[in-house]
XYZ file of C-alpha atoms in Angstrom:
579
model
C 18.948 74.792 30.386
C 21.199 72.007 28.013
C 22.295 73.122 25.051
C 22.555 70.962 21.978
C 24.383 71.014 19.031
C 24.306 69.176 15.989
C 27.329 68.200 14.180
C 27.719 66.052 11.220
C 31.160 64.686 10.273
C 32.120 62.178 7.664
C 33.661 58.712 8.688
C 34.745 56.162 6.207
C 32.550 57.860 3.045
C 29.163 57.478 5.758
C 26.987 60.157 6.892
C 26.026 60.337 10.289
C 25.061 63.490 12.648
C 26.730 62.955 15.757
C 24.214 64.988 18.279
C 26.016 66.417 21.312
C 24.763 67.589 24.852
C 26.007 68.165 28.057
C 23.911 67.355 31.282
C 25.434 67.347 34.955
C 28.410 67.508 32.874
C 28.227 64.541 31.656
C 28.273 63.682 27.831
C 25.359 61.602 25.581
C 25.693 60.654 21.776
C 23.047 60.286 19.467
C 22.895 58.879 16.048
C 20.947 59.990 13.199
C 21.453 59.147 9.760
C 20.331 61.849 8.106
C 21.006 66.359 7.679
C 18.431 67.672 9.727
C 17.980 70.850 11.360
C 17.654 69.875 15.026
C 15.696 72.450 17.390
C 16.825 72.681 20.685
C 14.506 72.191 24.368
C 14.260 75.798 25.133
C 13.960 77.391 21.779
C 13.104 77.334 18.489
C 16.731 78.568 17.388
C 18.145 76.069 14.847
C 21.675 75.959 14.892
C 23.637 74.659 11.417
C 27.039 73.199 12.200
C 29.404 71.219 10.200
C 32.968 68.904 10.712
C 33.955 69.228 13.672
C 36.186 67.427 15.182
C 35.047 66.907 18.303
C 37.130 64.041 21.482
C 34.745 62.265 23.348
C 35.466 60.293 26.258
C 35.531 56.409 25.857
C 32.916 55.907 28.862
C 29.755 57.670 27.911
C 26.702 58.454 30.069
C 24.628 55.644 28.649
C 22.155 56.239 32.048
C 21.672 60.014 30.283
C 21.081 59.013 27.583
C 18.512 56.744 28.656
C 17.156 59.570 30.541
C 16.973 61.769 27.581
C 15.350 59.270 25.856
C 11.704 60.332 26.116
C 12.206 64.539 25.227
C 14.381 62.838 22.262
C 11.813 60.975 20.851
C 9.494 63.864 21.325
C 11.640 66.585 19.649
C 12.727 64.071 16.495
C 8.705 63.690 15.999
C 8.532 67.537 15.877
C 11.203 67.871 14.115
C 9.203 65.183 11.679
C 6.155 67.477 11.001
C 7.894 70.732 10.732
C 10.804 70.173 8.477
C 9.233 68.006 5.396
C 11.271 69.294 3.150
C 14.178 67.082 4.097
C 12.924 63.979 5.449
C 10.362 61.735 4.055
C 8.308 58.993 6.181
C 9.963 60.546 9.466
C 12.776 57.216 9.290
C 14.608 57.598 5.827
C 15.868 61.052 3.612
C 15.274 61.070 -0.336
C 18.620 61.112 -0.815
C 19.192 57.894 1.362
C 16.513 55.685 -0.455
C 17.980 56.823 -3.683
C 21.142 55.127 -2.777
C 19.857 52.210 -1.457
C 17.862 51.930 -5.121
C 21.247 52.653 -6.544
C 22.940 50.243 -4.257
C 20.702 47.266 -5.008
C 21.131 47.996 -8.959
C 24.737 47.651 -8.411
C 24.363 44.406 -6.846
C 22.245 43.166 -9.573
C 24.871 44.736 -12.139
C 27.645 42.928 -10.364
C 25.507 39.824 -10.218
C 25.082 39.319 -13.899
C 29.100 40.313 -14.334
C 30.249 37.991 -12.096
C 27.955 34.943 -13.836
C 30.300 32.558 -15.405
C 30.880 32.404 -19.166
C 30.875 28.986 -20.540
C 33.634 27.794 -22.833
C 32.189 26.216 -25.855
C 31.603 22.939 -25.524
C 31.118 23.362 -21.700
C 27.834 22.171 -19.525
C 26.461 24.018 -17.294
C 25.136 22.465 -13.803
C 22.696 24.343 -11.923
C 23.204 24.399 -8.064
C 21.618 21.338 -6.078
C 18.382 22.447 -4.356
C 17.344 21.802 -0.976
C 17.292 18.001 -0.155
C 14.595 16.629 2.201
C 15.137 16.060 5.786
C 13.539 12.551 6.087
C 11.467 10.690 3.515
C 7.615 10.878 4.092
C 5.295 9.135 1.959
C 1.812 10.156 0.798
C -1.150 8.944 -1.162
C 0.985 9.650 -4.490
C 3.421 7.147 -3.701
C 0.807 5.061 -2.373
C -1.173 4.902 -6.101
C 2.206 4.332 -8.351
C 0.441 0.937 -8.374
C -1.768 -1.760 -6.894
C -1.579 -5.553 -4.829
C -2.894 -8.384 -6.188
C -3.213 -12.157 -4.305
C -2.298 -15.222 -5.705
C -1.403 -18.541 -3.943
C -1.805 -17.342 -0.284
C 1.020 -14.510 -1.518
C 0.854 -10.621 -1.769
C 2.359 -9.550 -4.904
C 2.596 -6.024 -6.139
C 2.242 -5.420 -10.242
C 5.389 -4.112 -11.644
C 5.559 -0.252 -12.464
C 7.821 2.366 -13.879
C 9.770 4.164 -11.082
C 12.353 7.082 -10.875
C 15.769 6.518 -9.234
C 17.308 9.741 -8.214
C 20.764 10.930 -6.790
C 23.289 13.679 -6.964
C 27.120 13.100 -8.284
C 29.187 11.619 -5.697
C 32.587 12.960 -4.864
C 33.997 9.408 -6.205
C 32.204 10.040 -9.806
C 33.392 13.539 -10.608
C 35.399 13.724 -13.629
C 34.093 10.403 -14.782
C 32.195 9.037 -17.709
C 28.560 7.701 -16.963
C 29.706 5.000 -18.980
C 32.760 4.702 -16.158
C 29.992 5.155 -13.572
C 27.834 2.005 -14.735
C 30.425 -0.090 -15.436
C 32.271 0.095 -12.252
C 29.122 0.500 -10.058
C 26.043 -0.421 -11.561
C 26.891 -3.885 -13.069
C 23.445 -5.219 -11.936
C 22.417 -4.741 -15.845
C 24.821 -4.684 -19.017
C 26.384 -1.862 -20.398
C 23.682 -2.584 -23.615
C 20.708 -2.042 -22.033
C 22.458 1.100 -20.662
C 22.821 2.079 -24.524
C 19.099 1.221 -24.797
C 18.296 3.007 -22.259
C 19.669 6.649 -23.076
C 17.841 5.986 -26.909
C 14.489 5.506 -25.068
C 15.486 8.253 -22.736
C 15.059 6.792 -19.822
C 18.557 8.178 -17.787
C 18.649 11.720 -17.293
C 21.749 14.567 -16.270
C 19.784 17.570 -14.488
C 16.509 16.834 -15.874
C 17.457 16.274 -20.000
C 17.841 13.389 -21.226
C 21.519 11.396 -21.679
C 22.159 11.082 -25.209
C 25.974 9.792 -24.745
C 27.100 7.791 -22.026
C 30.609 9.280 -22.753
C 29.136 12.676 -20.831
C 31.789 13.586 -17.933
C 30.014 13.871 -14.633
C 30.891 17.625 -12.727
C 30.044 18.263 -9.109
C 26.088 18.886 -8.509
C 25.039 16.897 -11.448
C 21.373 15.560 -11.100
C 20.849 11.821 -12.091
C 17.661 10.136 -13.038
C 16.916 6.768 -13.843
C 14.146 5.744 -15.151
C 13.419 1.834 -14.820
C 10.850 -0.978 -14.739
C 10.340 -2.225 -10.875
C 9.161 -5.620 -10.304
C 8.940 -6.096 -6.280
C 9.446 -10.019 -4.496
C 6.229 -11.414 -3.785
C 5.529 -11.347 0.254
C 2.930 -13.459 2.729
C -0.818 -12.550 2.045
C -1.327 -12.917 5.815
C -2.780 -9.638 6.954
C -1.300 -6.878 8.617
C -3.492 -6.791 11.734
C -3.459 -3.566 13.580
C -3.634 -3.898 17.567
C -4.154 -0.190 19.011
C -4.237 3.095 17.440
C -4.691 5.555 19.928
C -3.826 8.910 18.421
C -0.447 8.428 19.628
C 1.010 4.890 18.709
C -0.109 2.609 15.958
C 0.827 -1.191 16.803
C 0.752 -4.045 14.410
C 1.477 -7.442 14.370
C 3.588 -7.624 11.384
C 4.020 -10.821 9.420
C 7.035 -12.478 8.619
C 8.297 -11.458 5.051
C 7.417 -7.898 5.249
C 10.245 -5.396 5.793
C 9.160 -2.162 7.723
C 10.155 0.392 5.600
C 11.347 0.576 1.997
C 14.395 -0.589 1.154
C 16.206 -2.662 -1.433
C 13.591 -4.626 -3.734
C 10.862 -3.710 -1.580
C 8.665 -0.896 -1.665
C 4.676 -1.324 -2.106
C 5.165 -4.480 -0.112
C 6.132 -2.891 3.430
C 4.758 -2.369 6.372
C 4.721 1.153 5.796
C 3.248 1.320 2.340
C 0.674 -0.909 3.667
C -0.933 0.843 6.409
C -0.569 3.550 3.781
C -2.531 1.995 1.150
C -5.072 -0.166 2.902
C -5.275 1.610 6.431
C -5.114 4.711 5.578
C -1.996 5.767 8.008
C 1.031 7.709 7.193
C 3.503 10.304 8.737
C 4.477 7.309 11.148
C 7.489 7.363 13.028
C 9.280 4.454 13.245
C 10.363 3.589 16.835
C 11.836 0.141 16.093
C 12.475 -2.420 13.257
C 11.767 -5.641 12.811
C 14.332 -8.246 10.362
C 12.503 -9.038 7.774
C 11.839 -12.471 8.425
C 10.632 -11.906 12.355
C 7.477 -11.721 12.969
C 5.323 -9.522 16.009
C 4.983 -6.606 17.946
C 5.934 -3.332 15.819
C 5.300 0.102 17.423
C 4.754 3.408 15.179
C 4.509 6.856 16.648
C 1.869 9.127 14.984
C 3.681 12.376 15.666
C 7.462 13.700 16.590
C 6.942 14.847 19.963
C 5.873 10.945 20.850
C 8.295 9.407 18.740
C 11.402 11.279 20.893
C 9.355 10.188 24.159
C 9.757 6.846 23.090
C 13.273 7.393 21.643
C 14.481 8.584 25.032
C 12.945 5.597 26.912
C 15.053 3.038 24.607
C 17.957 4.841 24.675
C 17.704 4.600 28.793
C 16.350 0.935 28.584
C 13.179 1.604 30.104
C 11.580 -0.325 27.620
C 11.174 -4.519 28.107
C 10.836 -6.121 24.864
C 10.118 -10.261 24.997
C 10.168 -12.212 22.036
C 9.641 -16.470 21.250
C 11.574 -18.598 19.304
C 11.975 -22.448 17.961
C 15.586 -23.373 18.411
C 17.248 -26.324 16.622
C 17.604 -29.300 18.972
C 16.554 -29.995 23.250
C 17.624 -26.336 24.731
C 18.606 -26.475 28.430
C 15.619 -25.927 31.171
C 16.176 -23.101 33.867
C 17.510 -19.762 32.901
C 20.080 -19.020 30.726
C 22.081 -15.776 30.113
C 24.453 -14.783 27.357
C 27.314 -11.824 27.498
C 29.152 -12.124 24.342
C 30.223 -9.495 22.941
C 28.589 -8.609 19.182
C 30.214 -7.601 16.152
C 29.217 -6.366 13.115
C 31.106 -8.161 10.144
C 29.194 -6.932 6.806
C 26.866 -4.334 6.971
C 26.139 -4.808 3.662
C 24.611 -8.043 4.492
C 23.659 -7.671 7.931
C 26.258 -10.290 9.122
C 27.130 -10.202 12.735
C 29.544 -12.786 14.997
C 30.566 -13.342 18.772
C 34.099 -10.961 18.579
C 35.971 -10.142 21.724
C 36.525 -6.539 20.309
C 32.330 -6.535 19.410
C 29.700 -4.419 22.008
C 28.439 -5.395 25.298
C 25.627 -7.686 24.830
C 23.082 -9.834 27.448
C 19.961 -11.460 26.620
C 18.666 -13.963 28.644
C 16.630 -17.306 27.643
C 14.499 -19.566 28.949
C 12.615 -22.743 27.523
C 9.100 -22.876 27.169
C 8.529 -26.330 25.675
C 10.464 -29.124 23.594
C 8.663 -31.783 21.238
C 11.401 -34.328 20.600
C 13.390 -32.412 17.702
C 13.323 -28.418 18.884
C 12.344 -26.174 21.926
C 10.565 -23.138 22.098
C 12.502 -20.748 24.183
C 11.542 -17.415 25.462
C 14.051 -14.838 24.488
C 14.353 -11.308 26.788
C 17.405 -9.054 24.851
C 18.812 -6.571 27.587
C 20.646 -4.751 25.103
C 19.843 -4.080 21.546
C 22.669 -5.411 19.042
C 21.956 -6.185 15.412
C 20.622 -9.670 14.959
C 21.131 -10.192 19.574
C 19.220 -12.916 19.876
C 19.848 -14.867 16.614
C 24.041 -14.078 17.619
C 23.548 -15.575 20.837
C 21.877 -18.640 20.132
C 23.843 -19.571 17.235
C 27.211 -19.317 19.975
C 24.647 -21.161 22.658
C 24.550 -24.093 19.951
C 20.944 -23.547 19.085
C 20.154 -21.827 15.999
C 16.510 -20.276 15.273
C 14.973 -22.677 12.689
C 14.985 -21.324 9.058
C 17.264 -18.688 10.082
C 19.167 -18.160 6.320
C 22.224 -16.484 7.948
C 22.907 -18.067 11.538
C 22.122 -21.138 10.542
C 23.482 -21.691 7.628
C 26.174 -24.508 7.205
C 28.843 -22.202 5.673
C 29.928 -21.313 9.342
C 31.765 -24.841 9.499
C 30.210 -27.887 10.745
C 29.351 -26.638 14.586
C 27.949 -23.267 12.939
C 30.202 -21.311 15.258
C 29.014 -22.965 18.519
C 30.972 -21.495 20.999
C 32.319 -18.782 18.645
C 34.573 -20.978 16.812
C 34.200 -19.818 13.451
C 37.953 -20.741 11.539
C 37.900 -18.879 8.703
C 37.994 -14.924 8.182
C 35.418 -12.550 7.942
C 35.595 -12.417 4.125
C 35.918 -15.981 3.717
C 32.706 -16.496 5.754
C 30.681 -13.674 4.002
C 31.985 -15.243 0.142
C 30.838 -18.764 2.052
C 27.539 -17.437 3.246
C 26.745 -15.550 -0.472
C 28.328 -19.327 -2.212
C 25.990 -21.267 -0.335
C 22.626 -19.322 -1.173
C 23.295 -18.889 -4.749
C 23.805 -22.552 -5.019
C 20.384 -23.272 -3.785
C 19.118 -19.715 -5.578
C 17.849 -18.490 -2.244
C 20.279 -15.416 -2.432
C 17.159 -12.979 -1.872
C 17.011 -14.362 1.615
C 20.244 -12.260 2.350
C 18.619 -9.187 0.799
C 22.277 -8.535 -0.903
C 22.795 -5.568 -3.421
C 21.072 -5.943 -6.548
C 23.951 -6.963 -8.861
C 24.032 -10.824 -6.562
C 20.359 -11.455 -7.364
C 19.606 -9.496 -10.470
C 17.186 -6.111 -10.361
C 18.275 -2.369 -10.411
C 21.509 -1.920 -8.897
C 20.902 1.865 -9.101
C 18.298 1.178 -6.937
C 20.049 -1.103 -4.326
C 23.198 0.795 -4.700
C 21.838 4.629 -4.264
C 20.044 3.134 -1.214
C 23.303 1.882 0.852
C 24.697 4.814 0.039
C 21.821 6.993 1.870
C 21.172 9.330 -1.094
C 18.511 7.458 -2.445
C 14.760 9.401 -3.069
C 11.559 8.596 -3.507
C 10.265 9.819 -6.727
C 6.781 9.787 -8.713
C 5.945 6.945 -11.006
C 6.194 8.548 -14.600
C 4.256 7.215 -18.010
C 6.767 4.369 -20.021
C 8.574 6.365 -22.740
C 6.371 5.952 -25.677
C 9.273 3.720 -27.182
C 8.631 1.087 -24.485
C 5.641 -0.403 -25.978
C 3.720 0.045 -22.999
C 1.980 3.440 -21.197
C 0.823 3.424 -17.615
C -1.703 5.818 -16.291
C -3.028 6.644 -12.425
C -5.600 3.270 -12.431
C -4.356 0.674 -14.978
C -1.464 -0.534 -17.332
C -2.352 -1.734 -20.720
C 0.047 -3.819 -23.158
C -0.483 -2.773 -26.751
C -2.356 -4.985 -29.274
C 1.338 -5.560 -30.876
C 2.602 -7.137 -27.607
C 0.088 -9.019 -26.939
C 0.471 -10.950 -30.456
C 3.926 -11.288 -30.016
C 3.104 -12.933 -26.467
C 0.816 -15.600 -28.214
C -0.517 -18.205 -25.806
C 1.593 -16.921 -22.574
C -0.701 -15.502 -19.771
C 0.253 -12.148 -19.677
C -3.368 -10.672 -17.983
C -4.263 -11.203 -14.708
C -8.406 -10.860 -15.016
C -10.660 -8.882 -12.680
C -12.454 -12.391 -11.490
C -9.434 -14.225 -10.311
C -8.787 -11.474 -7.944
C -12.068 -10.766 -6.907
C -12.037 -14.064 -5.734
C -8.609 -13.876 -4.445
C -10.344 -10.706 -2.660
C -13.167 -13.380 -0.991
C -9.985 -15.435 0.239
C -7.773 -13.238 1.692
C -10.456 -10.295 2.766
C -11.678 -7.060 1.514
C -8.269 -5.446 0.907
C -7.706 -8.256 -1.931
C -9.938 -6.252 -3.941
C -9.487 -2.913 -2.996
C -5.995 -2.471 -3.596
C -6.287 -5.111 -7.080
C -6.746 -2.033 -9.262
C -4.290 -3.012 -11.807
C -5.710 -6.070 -13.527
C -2.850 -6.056 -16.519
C 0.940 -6.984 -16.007
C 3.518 -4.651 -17.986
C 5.863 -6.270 -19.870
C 8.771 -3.745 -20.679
C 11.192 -4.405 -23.780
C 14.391 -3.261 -21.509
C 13.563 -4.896 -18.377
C 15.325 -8.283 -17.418
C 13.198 -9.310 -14.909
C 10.092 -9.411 -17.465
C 11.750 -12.586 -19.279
C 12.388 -14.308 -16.241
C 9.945 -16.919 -14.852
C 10.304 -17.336 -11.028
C 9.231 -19.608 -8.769
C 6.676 -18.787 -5.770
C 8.170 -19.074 -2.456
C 7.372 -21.851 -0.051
C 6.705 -20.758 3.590
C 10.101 -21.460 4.708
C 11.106 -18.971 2.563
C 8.914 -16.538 4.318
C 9.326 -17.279 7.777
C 11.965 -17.365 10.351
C 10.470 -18.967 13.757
C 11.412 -15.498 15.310
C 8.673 -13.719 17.180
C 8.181 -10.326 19.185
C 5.735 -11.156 21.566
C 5.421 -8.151 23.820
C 6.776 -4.308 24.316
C 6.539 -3.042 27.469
C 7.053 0.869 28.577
C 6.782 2.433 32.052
C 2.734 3.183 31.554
C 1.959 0.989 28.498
C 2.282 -3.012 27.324
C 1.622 -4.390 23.922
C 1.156 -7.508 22.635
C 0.485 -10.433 20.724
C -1.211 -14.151 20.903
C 1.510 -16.580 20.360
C 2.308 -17.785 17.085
C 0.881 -21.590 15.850
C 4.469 -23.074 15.645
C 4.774 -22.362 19.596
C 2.711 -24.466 20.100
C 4.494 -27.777 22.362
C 2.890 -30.791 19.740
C 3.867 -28.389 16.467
C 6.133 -30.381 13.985
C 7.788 -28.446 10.820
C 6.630 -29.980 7.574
């Protein structure tokens, strides 16, 4: 019969019993981390030793052990019920939990020492909490306020919105008042004054009182500010399947996809929010702006990296239709140039030797005397491919704003002979459209066409969220609540004869025009007028359609089991004529 003797020995100021038998003369070690009195298998003898020093071999029998493993278990259970005077719970001794308690009061202790003191004078700026992974809309971003239609056009009534960001690395150690001047010059250093009295910018959730307030890493910004949106195409977003797996749409030209820039309410994505009903989409592709077509959502992740994995392969055939300045050749033709990416910041892209592989090929479908209609298949999938390669082919898509704009020289870069470099074209390109006031058609930053250059800025810089709509400070003149916005009796004195209210009749006849979403998103039937905002005391112009529209269609998306599409648009049609 094995004999087995307990042994406890101190290592390192820990306690632990060190349990040693011999079998086949082979050794075993056990652990326990507690003083026990350990029976042994044959009697009920206890033996008591203590610090020993005992020189075990290096290779133990681990298959003993093993072995043991059962009669172990059985004798530290016995062990369990007879000896309750020095364990407790049969896994931890009295003694043991009491310094754990004393441990974790320690910790605390040390916790509350080791808090930093603050010099007077000094601001303290609690840690940044956890950001979110994407940016997912719901049906409290979807109410921060309401469409209206007017003059064939989907407007959006302007509402109070939160800007938010953490401190850059670049603004550490800087005033606010450095901050805005240098960065946000979209609005004047006054109405920044104005705006800290009405306490509309906030540092960590209190609100600014001097812009002279040094910035320290982890601060939380807030801007409060008045958001008017660009008025987009009342056309309506049509959706072609929803499946439970994909939601297609034939987007109209005007509407971005997703927020961004000026645009929020009116987006594809806000939208199918508002009127449809659909959110958690996963964008698969994007659409400019100004095209028009095919746009594929997926409803959940584990389709949306299905169809990820087929672009990135190129399984996927996309086919779009343009109208091209001028008689385009017949037969097919195919384009290699390389692309590259000039301003991001704009979106501006030119034939470059040192740009990315490229091909897309064309092919005309019809030509009435003054421009073609060409069909357009991109093989790759460059920024701005096919708008790139027709400019170089000598054809530029009608009403394109960018490509064919006369700043590129007199050929407009046919054959990639541009002449001028990169930052002479982009200051051409930006000269050109704020001559004729059509800078919004390069959706620039904020401070080139007036707005919130918080806004524009925070969003090129990828840190900007998307907050709740908050009440007007009380100072404003104005309060907004979840279903309307009223002006105060004051304002509307002061306004006199000006039409500042849009009435419930006009849009439930806009409503008959344009459909039943006309009046069930025209909730709002006052427009706020705010005492800081610039964009309140500005009269613009509607659009015209070519303003709206770039003769740039995606026709059809085709996958390995699945083809969407669209009827071609009126102005492919072989006897249309542009107005």
């Amino acid at each position: 019969m094995a004999w087995f003797t307990c042994v406890k020995r101190k290592v390192a100021g820990l306690n632990a019993l060190l349990c040693v038998g011999k079998r086949e003369n082979s050794h075993f070690l056990r652990h326990l981390n507690r003083n026990v009195s350990v029976k042994t298998l044959g009697t009920l003898r206890t033996a008591q030793v203590s610090f020993i020093n005992l020189n075990f071999p290096k290779q133990e029998s681990y298959t003993a052990a093993h072995a043991m493993e059962t009669k172990d278990a059985a004798v530290e259970e016995d062990s369990c019920d007879t000896d309750s005077t020095v364990r407790t719970n049969c896994g931890k001794r009295k003694n043991e939990e009491t310094d754990e308690a004393a441990k974790r009061d320690s910790r605390k202790k040390h916790k509350k020492k080791c808090v930093k003191q603050l010099r007077p004078g000094e601001r303290h700026v609690p840690p940044p909490q956890k950001r979110n992974t994407g940016v997912s809309f719901s049906r409290e971003h979807f109410e921060e306020t309401s469409y209206y239609f007017e003059g064939g056009l989907r407007k959006v009534y302007p509402y109070y919105f939160d800007f938010t960001t953490y401190c850059k690395g670049r603004w550490v150690g800087k005033t606010l008042l450095e901050v805005f001047k240098s960065e946000f010059r979209a609005e004047s250093l006054d109405y920044y004054n104005k705006a800290v009295k009405e306490g509309r910018i906030k540092l960590n959730e209190t609100p600014v009182d001097d812009l002279n307030l040094i910035l320290k890493n982890n601060d939380f910004m807030r801007n409060t500010v008045h958001r008017h949106e660009p008025p987009v195409t009342g056309r309506p977003l049509e959706v072609l399947v929803d499946d439970g797996e994909v939601v297609v749409v034939d987007k109209p030209a005007s509407l971005p996809v997703h927020p961004c820039g000026r645009y929020r309410h009116n987006t594809v994505i806000f939208i199918l929010g508002k009127e449809k009903g659909l959110s958690g989409l996963h964008t698969v592709h994007r659409l400019d702006r100004l095209t028009s077509g095919v746009l594929l959502f997926a409803r959940t992740l584990e389709v949306s990296k299905k169809l990820d994995a087929m672009v990135r392969e190129r399984q996927l055939e996309k086919e779009y239709v343009c109208r091209v300045e001028g008689e385009f050749p017949e037969g097919e033709v195919v384009c290699e140039e390389p692309i590259l990416v000039v301003s991001f910041r704009v979106g501006l892209c030119r034939v470059d030797p040192k740009g990315k592989e490229s091909r897309t090929v064309f092919q005309r479908l019809s030509y009435n005397g003054h421009s073609s209609v060409v069909r357009c298949l991109p093989l790759t999938g460059r920024t701005h491919q096919i708008r790139v390669h027709l400019q170089f082919l000598g054809f530029p898509i009608l009403n394109d704003p960018i490509y064919g704009s006369s700043a590129w020289g007199p050929n407009r870069a046919k054959g990639g002979l541009v002449g001028m470099s990169d930052e002479e074209l982009l200051e051409a390109l930006i000269e050109e459209h704020r001559s004729k006031e059509s800078l919004h058609l390069l959706d620039l930053p904020d401070e080139e066409v007036s707005g919130k250059q918080l806004a524009k800025k925070e969003y090129s810089d990828g840190a900007q969220e998307h907050n709740d709509q908050i009440n007007a400070p009380e100072s404003s003149g104005v309060a907004c609540d979840d279903n309307s916005c009223k002006l105060t009796q004051e304002e509307v004195k002061a306004e006199g004869s000006q039409e500042l209210h849009k009435s419930t009749s006009a849009a439930e006849t806009e409503g008959e025009i344009n459909g039943d979403e006309a009046s069930r998103t025209a909730k709002s039937n006052t427009f706020i007028r705010d005492n800081l905002c610039g964009e309140c005391k500005i009269v613009r112009p509607d659009p015209m359609e070519k303003d709206l529209i770039m003769y740039l269609h995606a026709l059809r998306y085709k996958g390995p089991d699945f083809e969407y599409s669209t009827q071609m648009p009126d102005w492919a049609k072989e006897d249309w004529l542009q107005d």
